[in-house]
XYZ file of C-alpha atoms in Angstrom:
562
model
C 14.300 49.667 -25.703
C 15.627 50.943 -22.015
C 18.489 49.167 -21.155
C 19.572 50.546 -17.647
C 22.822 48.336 -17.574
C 25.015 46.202 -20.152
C 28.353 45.868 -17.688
C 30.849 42.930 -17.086
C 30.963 41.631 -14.054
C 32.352 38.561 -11.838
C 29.884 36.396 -10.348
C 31.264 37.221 -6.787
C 29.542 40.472 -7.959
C 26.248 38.627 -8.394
C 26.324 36.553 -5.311
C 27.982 39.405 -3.020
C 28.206 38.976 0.406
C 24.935 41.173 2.018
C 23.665 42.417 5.403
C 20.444 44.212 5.160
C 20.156 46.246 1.783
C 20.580 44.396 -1.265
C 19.412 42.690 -4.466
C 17.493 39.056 -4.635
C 16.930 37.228 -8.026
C 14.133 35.338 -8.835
C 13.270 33.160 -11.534
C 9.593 34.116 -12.672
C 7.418 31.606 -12.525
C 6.061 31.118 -16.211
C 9.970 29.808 -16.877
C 10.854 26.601 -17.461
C 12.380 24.527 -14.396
C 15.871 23.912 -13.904
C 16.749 21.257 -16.789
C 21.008 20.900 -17.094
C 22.133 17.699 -16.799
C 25.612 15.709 -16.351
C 27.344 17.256 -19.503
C 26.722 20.938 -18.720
C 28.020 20.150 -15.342
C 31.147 18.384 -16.127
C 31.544 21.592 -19.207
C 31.253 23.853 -16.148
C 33.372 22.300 -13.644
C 36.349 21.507 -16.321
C 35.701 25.323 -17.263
C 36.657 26.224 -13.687
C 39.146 24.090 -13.328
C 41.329 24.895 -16.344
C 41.434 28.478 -14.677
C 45.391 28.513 -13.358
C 46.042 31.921 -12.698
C 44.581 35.206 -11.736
C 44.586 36.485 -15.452
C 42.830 33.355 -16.486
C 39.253 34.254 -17.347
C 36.216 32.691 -18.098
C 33.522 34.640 -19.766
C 30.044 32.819 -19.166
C 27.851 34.909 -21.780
C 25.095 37.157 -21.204
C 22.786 36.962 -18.406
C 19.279 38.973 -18.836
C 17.344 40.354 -15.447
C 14.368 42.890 -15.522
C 14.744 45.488 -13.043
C 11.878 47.835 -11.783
C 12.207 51.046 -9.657
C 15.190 50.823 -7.446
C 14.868 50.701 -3.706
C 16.998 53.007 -1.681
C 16.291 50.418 1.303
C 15.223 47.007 1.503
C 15.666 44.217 -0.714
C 15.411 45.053 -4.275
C 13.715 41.704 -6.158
C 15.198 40.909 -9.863
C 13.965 38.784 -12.628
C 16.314 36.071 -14.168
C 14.786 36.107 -18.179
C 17.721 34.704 -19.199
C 20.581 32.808 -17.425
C 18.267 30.528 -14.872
C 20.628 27.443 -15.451
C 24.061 28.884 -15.374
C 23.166 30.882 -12.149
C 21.563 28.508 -10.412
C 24.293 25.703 -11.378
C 26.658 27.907 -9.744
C 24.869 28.647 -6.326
C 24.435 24.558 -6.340
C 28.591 24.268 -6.649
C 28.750 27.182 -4.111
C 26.559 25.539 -1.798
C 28.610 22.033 -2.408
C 31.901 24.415 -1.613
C 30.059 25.562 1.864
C 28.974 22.020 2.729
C 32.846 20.306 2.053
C 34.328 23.333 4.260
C 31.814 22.065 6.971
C 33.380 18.480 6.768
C 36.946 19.625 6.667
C 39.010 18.318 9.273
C 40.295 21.770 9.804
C 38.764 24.856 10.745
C 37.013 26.400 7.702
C 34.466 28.486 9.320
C 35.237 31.901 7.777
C 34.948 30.331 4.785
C 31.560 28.285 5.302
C 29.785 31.777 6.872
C 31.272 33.013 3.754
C 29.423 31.502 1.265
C 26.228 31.527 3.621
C 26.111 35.485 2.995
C 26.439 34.459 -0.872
C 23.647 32.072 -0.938
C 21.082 33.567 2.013
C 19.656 37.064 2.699
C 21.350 38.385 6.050
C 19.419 41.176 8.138
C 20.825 44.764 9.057
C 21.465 43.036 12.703
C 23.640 40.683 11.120
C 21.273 37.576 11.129
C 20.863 34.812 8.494
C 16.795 35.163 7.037
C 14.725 32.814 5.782
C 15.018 33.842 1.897
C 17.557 33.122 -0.228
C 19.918 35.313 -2.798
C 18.546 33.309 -5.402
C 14.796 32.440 -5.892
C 13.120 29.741 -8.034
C 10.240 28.803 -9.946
C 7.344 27.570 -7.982
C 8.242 23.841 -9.713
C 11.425 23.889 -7.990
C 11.462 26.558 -5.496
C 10.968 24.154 -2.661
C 13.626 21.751 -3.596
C 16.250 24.213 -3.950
C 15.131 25.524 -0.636
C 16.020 22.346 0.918
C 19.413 21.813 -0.817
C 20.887 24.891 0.035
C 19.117 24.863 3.737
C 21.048 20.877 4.059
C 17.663 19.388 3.749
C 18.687 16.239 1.137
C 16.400 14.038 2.182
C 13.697 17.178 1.619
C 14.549 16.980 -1.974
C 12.087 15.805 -5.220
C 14.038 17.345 -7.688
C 16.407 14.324 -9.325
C 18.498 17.043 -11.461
C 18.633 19.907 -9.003
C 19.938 17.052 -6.395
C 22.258 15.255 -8.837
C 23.816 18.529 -9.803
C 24.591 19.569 -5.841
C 25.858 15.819 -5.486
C 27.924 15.703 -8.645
C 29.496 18.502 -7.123
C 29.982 17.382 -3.966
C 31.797 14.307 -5.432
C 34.372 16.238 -7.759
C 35.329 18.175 -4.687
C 36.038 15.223 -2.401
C 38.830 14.545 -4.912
C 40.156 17.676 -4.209
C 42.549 19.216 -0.917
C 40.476 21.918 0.668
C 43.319 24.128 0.218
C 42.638 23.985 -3.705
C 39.134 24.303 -3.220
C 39.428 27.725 -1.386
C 41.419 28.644 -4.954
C 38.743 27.243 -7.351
C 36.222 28.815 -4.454
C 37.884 32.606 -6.066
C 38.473 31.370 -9.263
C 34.516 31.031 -9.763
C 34.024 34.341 -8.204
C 36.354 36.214 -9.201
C 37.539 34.895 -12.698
C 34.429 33.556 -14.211
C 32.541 36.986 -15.771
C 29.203 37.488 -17.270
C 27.554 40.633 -18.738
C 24.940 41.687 -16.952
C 21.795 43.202 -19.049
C 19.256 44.495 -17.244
C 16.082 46.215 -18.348
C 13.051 48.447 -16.891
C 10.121 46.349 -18.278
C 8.977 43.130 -19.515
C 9.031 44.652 -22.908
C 12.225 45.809 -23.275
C 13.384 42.365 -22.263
C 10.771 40.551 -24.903
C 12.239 43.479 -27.558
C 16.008 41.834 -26.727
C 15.338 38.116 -27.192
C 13.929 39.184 -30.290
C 16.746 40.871 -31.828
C 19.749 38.423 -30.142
C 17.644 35.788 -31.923
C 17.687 37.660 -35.422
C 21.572 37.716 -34.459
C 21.480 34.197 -34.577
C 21.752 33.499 -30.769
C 21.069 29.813 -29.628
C 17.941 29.711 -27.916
C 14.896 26.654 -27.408
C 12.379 26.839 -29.579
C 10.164 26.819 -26.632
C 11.920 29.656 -25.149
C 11.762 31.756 -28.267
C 7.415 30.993 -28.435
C 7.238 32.092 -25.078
C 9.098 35.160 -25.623
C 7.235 35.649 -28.830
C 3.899 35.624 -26.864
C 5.141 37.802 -24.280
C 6.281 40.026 -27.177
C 3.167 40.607 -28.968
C 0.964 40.550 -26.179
C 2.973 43.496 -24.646
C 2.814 44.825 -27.886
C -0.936 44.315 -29.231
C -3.394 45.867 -26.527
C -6.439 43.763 -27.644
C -4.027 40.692 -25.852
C -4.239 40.839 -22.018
C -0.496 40.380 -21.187
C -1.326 38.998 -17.832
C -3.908 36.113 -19.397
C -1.002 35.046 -21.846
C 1.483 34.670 -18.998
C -1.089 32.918 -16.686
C -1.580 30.420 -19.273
C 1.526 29.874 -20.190
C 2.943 29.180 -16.668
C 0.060 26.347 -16.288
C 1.415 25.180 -19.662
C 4.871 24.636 -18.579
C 3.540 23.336 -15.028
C 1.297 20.605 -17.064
C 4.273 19.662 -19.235
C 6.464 19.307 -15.797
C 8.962 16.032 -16.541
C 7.769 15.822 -20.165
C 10.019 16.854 -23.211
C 8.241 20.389 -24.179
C 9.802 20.593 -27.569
C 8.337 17.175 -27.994
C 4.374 18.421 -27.012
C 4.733 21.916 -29.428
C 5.935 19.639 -32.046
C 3.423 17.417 -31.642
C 0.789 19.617 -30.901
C 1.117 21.673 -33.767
C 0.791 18.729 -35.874
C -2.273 17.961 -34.766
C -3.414 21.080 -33.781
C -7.074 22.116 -35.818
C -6.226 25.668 -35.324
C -2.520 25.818 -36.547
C -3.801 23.498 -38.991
C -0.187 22.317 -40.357
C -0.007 19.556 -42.571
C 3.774 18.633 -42.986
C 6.206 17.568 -40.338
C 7.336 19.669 -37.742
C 11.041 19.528 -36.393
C 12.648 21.141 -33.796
C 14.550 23.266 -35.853
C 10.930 24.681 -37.835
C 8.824 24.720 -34.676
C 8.978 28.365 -33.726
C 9.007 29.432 -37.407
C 5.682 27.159 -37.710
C 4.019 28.617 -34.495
C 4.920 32.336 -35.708
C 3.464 31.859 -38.935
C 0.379 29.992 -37.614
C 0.094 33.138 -34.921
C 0.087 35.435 -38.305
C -3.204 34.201 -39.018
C -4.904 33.404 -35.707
C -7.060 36.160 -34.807
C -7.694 35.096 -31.235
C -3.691 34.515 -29.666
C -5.742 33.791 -26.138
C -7.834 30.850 -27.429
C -4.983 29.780 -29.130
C -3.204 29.429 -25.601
C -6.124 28.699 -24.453
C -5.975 24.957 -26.603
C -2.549 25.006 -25.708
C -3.022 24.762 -21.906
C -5.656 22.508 -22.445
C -4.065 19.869 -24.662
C -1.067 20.077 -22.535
C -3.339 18.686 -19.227
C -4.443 16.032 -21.841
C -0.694 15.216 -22.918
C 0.384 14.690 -19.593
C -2.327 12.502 -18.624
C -1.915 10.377 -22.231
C 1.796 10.449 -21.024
C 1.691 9.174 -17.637
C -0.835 6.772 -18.609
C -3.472 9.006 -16.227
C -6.756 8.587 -18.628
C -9.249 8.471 -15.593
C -12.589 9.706 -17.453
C -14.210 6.449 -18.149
C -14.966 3.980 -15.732
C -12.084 1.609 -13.294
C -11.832 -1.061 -15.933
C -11.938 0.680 -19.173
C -9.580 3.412 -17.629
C -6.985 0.529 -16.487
C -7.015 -0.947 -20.081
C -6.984 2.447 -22.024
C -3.963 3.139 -19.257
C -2.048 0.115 -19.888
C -2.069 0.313 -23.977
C -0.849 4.201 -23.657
C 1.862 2.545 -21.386
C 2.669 0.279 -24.081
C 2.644 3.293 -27.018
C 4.935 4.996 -24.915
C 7.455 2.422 -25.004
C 7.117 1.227 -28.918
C 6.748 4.951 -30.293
C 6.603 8.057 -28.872
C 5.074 9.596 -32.274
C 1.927 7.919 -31.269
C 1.080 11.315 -29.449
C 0.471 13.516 -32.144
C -2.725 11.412 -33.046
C -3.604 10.323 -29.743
C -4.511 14.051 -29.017
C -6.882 14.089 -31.764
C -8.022 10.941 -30.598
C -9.152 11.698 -27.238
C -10.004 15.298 -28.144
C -12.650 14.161 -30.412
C -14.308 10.157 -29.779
C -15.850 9.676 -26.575
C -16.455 5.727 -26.342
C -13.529 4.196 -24.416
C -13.909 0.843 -26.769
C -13.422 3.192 -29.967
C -10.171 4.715 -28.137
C -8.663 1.152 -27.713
C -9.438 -0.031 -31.166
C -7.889 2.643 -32.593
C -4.452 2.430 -30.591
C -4.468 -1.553 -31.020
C -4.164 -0.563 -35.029
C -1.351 2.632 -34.431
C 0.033 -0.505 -32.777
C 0.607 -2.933 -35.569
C 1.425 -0.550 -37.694
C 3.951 0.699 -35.298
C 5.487 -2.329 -34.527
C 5.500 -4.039 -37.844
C 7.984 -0.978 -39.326
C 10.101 -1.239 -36.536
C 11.012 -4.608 -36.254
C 11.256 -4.332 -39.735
C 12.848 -1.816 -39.933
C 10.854 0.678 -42.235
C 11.891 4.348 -42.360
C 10.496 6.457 -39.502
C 10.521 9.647 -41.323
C 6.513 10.159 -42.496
C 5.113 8.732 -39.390
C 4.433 12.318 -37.755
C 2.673 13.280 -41.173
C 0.828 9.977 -41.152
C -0.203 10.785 -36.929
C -0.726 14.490 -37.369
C -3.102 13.242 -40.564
C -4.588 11.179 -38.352
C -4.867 13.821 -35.458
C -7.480 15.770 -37.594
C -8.824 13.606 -40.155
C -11.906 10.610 -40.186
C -13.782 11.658 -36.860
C -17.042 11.782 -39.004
C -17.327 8.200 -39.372
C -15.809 4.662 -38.250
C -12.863 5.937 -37.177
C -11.018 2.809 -36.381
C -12.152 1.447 -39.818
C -11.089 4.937 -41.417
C -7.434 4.760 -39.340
C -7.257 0.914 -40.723
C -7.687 1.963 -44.308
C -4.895 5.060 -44.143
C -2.397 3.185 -42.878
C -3.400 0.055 -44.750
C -0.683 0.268 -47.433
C 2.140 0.983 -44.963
C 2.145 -2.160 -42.752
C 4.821 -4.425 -43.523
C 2.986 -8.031 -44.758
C 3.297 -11.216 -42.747
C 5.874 -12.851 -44.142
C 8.293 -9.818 -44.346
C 7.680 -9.360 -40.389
C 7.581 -12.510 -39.671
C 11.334 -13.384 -41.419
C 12.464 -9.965 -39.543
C 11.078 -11.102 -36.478
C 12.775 -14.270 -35.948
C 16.016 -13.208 -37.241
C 16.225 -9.599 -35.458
C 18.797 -8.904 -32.333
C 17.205 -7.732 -29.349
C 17.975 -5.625 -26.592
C 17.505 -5.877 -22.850
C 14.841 -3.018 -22.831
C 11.029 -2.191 -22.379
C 10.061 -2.579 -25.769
C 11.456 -5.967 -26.377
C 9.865 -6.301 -22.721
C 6.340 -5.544 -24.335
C 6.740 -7.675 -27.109
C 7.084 -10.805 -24.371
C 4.665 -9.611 -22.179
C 2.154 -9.278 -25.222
C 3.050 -12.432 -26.422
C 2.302 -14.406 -22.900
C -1.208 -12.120 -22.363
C -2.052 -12.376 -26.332
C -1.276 -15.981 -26.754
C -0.301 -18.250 -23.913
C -2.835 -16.539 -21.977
C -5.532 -16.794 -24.480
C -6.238 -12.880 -24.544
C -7.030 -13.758 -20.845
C -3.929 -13.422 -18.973
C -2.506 -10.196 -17.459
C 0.780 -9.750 -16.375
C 0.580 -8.058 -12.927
C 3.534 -5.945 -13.227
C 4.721 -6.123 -17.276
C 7.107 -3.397 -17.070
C 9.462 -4.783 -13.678
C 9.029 -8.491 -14.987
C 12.810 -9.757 -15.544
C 14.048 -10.825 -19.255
C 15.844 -13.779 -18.957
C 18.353 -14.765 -21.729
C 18.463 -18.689 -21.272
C 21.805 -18.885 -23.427
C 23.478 -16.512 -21.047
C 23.814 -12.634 -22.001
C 27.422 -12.203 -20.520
C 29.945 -15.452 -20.333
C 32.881 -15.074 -18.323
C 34.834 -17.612 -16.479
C 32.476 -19.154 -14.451
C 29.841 -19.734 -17.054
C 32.808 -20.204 -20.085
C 31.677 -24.041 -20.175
C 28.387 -22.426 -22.268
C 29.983 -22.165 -25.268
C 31.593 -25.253 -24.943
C 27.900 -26.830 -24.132
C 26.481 -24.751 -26.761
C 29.222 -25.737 -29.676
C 29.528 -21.768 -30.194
C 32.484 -19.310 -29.995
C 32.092 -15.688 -28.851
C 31.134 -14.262 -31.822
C 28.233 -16.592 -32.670
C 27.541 -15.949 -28.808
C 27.137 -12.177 -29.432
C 24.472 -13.325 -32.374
C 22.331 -16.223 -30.750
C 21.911 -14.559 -27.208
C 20.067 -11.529 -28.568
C 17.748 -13.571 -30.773
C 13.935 -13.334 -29.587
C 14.130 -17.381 -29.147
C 16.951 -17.354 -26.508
C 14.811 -14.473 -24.483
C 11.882 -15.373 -22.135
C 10.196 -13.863 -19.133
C 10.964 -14.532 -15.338
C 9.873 -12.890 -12.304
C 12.447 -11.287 -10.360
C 13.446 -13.897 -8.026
C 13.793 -17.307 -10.534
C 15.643 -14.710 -12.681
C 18.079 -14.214 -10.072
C 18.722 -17.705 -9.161
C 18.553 -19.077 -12.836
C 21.424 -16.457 -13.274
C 24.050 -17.972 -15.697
C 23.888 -21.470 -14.785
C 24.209 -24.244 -16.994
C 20.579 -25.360 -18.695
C 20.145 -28.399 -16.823
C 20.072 -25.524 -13.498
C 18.023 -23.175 -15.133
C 15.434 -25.275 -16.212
C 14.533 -26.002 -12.625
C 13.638 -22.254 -12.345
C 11.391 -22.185 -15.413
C 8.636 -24.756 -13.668
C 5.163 -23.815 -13.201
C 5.895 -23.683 -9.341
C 8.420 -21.315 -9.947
C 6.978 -19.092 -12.910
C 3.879 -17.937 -13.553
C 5.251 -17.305 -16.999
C 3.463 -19.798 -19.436
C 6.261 -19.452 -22.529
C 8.527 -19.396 -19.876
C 7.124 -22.824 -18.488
C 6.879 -24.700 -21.660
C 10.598 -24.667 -22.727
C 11.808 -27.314 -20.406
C 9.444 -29.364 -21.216
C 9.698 -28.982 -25.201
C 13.826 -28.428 -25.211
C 15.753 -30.781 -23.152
C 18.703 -29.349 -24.424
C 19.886 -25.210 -24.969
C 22.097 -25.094 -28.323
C 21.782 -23.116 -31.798
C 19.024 -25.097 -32.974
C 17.003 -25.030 -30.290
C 17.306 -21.234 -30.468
C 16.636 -20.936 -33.958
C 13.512 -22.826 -33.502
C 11.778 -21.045 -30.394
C 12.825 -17.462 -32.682
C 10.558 -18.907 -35.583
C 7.679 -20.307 -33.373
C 7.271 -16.748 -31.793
C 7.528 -15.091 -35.102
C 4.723 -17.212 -36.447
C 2.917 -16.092 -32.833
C 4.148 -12.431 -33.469
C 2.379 -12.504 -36.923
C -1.231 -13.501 -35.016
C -0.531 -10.971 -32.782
C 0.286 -8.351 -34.302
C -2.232 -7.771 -37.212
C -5.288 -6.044 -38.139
């Protein structure tokens, strides 16, 4: 292994100040885009701030670049293999410093052309460029671009924005004065060590041993490395092929959770052919061993890539392979498994992989369904369901597979009266998947299998006992013969919900029953359950409550079964 450098250094150091000759970063493009979210930015910014003095340091951990022949001229280009959030966090809070100088009601120009030779390439004339000190993958490239050019409104990228903004709020809290001293703190006091290799392997060769050394790392970042590894290694694997498919791997998984698809995938993969669980913490010991016996790593990529494009279509909801109408109804049920159970995957790439007829497809998820639903609202133990989906992933194509899916899962489904008692007693939240069970139970039943709801994901829950009571709407439990903690009970009970379009919702609000039911009318609502409870309950109390929760369970039961 040829490590050319394993120094401390500040990160003032790393984004120097540069006219004509010096060194750019870039973040290859088969890594993962930037990911941090609220709590490594608050863990950063109360790092910097707790810095008081000169002395005080802050040691940031290792950062990894590969190097190749140095350029006595000229920009010399640098790859970021390890350290892509930290640095790039801290050009975001640099560029939030620059942009608060700008504002300043005094003059902070020095200080604003400052960090502008930190953050941009300057010529040998003295001139600002059009490339920047720090370079992105091609999934975010642009949208830094835009941030650090002032281009917000540019900007695609929620958590490369938020970041820059998050800063930008901490420092309006701040005098300018103390920013110039947290402004040297952060490049002066906070210190990395700076590894830098000659070649990809050498850099492949060190993940591998800090992760022997027990170094934290994502599993998904130690199989990439892995496959870098051995392909560098093994000359029968063409390095370049592994890396090309591995970049449109993480570009197909782009806003999905990627430990989530390798879990999932190797679960149902054919080739890894794994038949237990796999968790997070087993996933890159499961894809190691699985590589031991795979004699072709590029066709194992290869399915990789390829189930990854299907993933994000199942996903997203994106099927678009069968005709408009069976391609809208496939789309809306892989909406719906999204919401109710995200394990659903792991046998819906099997699924799609391997039956061709669009009606088989639906059959199959309207069973995953009921079984799905019937252990959660009953609360059954989630813990087998990725054996019982990665079973199913792999297993029964050869003949009815609905019928064959119907009879595994057969013995698992809670029975109609244990879901329906859980059903109508259960507390429900103000979320999509007690949104889907309304919105099935309107299409399913008050429709007559007939009915769609236009829009069943931005269609309003309405709790007719209200969900909050304060002062203005105290006379509820009053009206209602409650106090607040039988409140807290009945107003999350599926009888007190129902569905309302945005603007009845609104206007219903939390006015007394006699107001609301005004807004439930058919000329108001095109809700059907929602229309039929004025004219069944002239009055809103416990019992009324406790009835409507056991009418829907009995509903829930026809429903929801096989």
């Amino acid at each position: 292994m040829h490590i050319r450098d394993a120094t401390d250094y500040s990160i003032g150091e790393l984004f120097k100040e540069n006219t004509g000759s010096s060194e750019r970063f870039q973040v290859p493009p088969y890594q993962r885009r930037y990911s941090w979210e609220k709590d490594q930015w608050n863990d950063l910014w109360e790092d910097l701030t707790a810095l008081e003095t000169p002395q005080d340091k802050h040691f940031l951990g290792t950062i990894v670049f590969i190097s190749g022949a140095h350029k006595a001229q000229g920009n010399n280009l640098i790859d970021v293999v390890d350290g892509q959030q930290r640095i790039t966090t801290i050009s975001l809070l640099l560029a939030a410093m620059r942009d608060h100088y700008k504002e300043a009601d005094e003059d902070y120009t020095g200080y604003v052309e400052g960090l502008d030779k930190r953050l941009w390439m300057y010529g040998y004339d003295g001139n600002k460029t059009d490339k920047l000190k720090l370079e992105l993958g091609n999934l975010d490239k642009k949208d830094y671009f835009n941030i650090i050019a002032g281009k917000e409104n540019e900007v695609e990228n929620d958590k490369l924005l938020d970041a820059y903004k998050f800063y930008r709020k901490k420092l309006r809290n701040q005098d300018t004065d103390d920013i110039v001293t947290l402004q040297h703190h952060l490049l002066e006091n906070f210190r990395y060590v700076s590894v830098t290799v000659e070649e990809d392997g050498d850099a492949y060769r060190l993940f591998e041993v800090l992760n022997n050394r027990g170094l934290e790392l994502s599993p998904v970042d130690l199989i990439k490395n892995h496959l870098f590894y051995i392909s560098f290694e093994q000359d029968a694997i063409d390095q370049k092929r592994i890396k090309t498919l591995w970049t449109q791997t993480i570009h197909n998984l782009d806003g999905i959770n990627e430990v989530r698809f390798f879990r999932q995938y190797m679960m149902s993969s054919q080739i890894a052919d794994i038949g237990e669980k796999v968790t997070k913490n087993k996933l890159f010991d499961h894809f190691t061993d699985s590589l031991d016996d795979i004699e072709d790593v590029e066709a194992f990529l290869e399915d990789i890539r390829d189930k990854s494009k299907l993933y994000r279509k199942l996903y997203f909801a994106e099927i678009d392979q069968f005709d408009k109408n069976q391609n809208e109804i496939i789309n809306r049920k892989l909406k719906d498994a999204k919401v109710v159970s995200k394990t659903i995957f792991t046998a819906l790439m099997g699924i799609f992989d391997e039956l061709e007829r669009p009606q088989t497809i639906s059959k199959a998820i309207d069973i995953l369904l009921v079984m799905l639903i019937r252990r959660s609202i009953t609360g059954q133990s989630t813990a087998s369901l990725d054996i019982w989906m990665g079973h199913l992933s792999k297993n029964g194509f050869d003949e009815d597979y609905p019928s064959y899916v119907e009879e595994y899962i057969k013995d698992e489904i809670p029975d109609d009266s244990t879901f329906k008692e859980h059903f109508a007693e259960g507390k429900y939240r103000n979320n999509d998947l007690t949104r889907y069970l309304l919105v099935t139970i309107e299409e399913e039943h008050y429709g007559q299998q007939g009915k769609r709801v236009a829009t069943p994901y931005e269609v309003h829950i309405e709790h007719i006992l209200p969900e909050t009571i304060s002062k203005k709407t105290s006379n509820w439990l009053e009206y209602a013969d409650i106090d607040e903690e039988e409140h807290k009970t009945y107003r999350k009970k599926i009888g007190n919900l129902t569905l309302l379009e945005r603007s009845p919702n609104i206007k219903a609000s939390n006015n007394p029953y006699e107001e609301k039911r005004r807004h439930y009318a058919p000329e108001k609502t095109e809700m059907e359950m929602t229309q039929r409870i004025p004219t069944q309950y002239s009055q809103w109390k416990t019992d009324q409550i406790e009835k409507r929760s056991k009418q829907l369970a009995e509903i829930a039961v026809e429903v929801w079964s096989l």
